[in-house]
């Protein structure tokens, strides 16, 4: 109950801040606040499983915020197959995994890093993340649990 009230309160503050940024003609701030609001709503969702598609959409909002924070030194490209709408995964499983990779690179602010994310579907779901900066390419792979 307390978490719900906090999220509702935060939502109203963000709406007011969005209105102010619109009035002050600050479109970057407006978009940042709108994406933060979407992330908070997703956080407040009490479902254990969500569609892979939903998780990727929220990840894109999170990456937008990280790009603003780190001076546009990273980009995310999702190489999807369109199958993610029907597949249910644990909420925050993709976001947590990609965030760990981004945090690994956070001290490389002098390098521009692109994260290519793709998903392989077979009996399991495999998340592939390739981090490509000016000097190196790293690949990460993890298996995601899905609802059966």
XYZ file of C-alpha atoms in Angstrom:
148
model
C 0.000 0.000 0.000
C 2.788 2.396 0.920
C 4.626 1.616 -2.337
C 1.459 2.272 -4.331
C 0.985 5.653 -2.637
C 4.631 6.535 -3.224
C 4.376 5.665 -6.925
C 1.141 7.626 -7.279
C 2.700 10.627 -5.513
C 5.817 10.403 -7.692
C 3.655 10.129 -10.815
C 1.850 13.373 -9.930
C 5.148 15.154 -9.296
C 6.474 13.967 -12.651
C 3.293 15.136 -14.415
C 3.725 18.593 -12.877
C 7.391 18.644 -13.874
C 6.428 17.592 -17.421
C 3.951 20.443 -17.646
C 6.610 22.878 -16.422
C 9.190 21.624 -18.926
C 6.614 22.031 -21.693
C 5.869 25.604 -20.631
C 9.581 26.374 -20.375
C 10.145 24.812 -23.823
C 12.585 22.174 -22.608
C 11.738 19.186 -24.856
C 14.700 17.077 -23.695
C 13.652 17.417 -20.069
C 10.048 16.683 -20.991
C 11.012 13.440 -22.736
C 13.284 12.431 -19.866
C 10.483 12.912 -17.329
C 7.945 11.056 -19.470
C 10.267 8.069 -19.811
C 11.030 8.092 -16.099
C 7.295 8.039 -15.418
C 6.889 4.972 -17.673
C 9.712 3.204 -15.847
C 8.167 3.959 -12.451
C 4.783 2.637 -13.611
C 6.502 -0.522 -14.823
C 8.294 -0.808 -11.486
C 4.985 -0.487 -9.634
C 3.443 -3.303 -11.660
C 3.146 -6.321 -9.371
C 3.157 -8.957 -12.120
C 5.985 -11.451 -11.839
C 6.006 -12.122 -15.602
C 5.754 -9.628 -18.479
C 6.110 -9.951 -22.231
C 9.600 -9.758 -23.654
C 8.301 -6.918 -25.824
C 7.292 -4.870 -22.729
C 10.672 -5.479 -21.124
C 12.521 -4.286 -24.247
C 10.363 -1.134 -24.451
C 11.200 -0.217 -20.864
C 14.857 -1.030 -21.515
C 14.825 1.502 -24.369
C 13.448 4.146 -21.985
C 16.159 3.273 -19.476
C 18.871 3.547 -22.155
C 17.539 6.978 -23.160
C 17.962 8.155 -19.563
C 21.459 6.641 -19.377
C 22.409 8.411 -22.616
C 21.389 11.734 -21.105
C 23.250 10.977 -17.893
C 26.478 9.923 -19.616
C 26.507 12.545 -22.336
C 25.217 10.408 -25.178
C 28.163 8.000 -25.007
C 26.087 4.876 -25.617
C 23.364 3.587 -27.873
C 21.104 0.548 -27.879
C 20.074 -1.387 -30.954
C 17.567 -4.167 -30.521
C 17.782 -6.749 -33.248
C 14.421 -8.359 -32.587
C 12.430 -10.929 -34.416
C 8.976 -9.752 -33.407
C 8.383 -12.912 -31.380
C 8.660 -11.154 -28.031
C 4.989 -10.212 -27.705
C 3.863 -13.731 -26.831
C 6.796 -14.769 -24.663
C 6.502 -14.115 -20.933
C 9.695 -13.583 -18.915
C 10.510 -12.505 -15.356
C 10.030 -8.764 -14.968
C 13.376 -6.855 -14.924
C 15.401 -9.891 -16.095
C 16.576 -8.233 -19.337
C 16.944 -4.778 -17.800
C 19.025 -6.096 -14.890
C 21.320 -8.043 -17.173
C 21.899 -5.168 -19.619
C 22.359 -2.720 -16.732
C 25.204 -4.863 -15.328
C 26.933 -4.670 -18.696
C 26.423 -0.902 -18.933
C 27.772 -0.445 -15.402
C 30.880 -2.381 -16.452
C 31.509 0.265 -19.116
C 30.491 3.350 -17.136
C 34.086 4.440 -16.561
C 34.776 4.381 -20.298
C 33.162 7.762 -20.891
C 35.759 8.667 -23.494
C 34.563 5.745 -25.641
C 31.275 5.616 -27.529
C 29.691 2.217 -26.932
C 26.893 0.623 -28.932
C 24.986 -2.279 -27.378
C 23.456 -4.671 -29.904
C 20.825 -6.840 -28.277
C 19.347 -9.863 -29.957
C 17.239 -12.721 -28.741
C 17.379 -16.346 -29.864
C 14.263 -18.444 -29.422
C 14.378 -22.203 -29.079
C 13.466 -24.292 -26.028
C 14.958 -21.459 -24.007
C 15.394 -17.757 -24.622
C 18.983 -16.604 -25.036
C 19.798 -12.924 -24.701
C 22.876 -11.856 -26.643
C 24.450 -8.496 -25.907
C 27.368 -7.254 -27.938
C 29.205 -4.221 -26.650
C 31.158 -2.406 -29.326
C 33.353 0.565 -28.480
C 36.107 2.315 -30.413
C 38.686 -0.286 -29.486
C 36.979 -3.565 -28.687
C 33.979 -5.808 -29.090
C 32.696 -7.898 -26.182
C 29.920 -10.460 -26.314
C 27.688 -11.491 -23.423
C 25.162 -14.311 -23.402
C 22.559 -15.323 -20.849
C 19.589 -17.684 -20.711
C 16.282 -16.167 -19.630
C 13.643 -18.044 -17.689
C 10.256 -17.918 -19.305
C 6.805 -18.706 -18.008
C 5.637 -22.138 -19.002
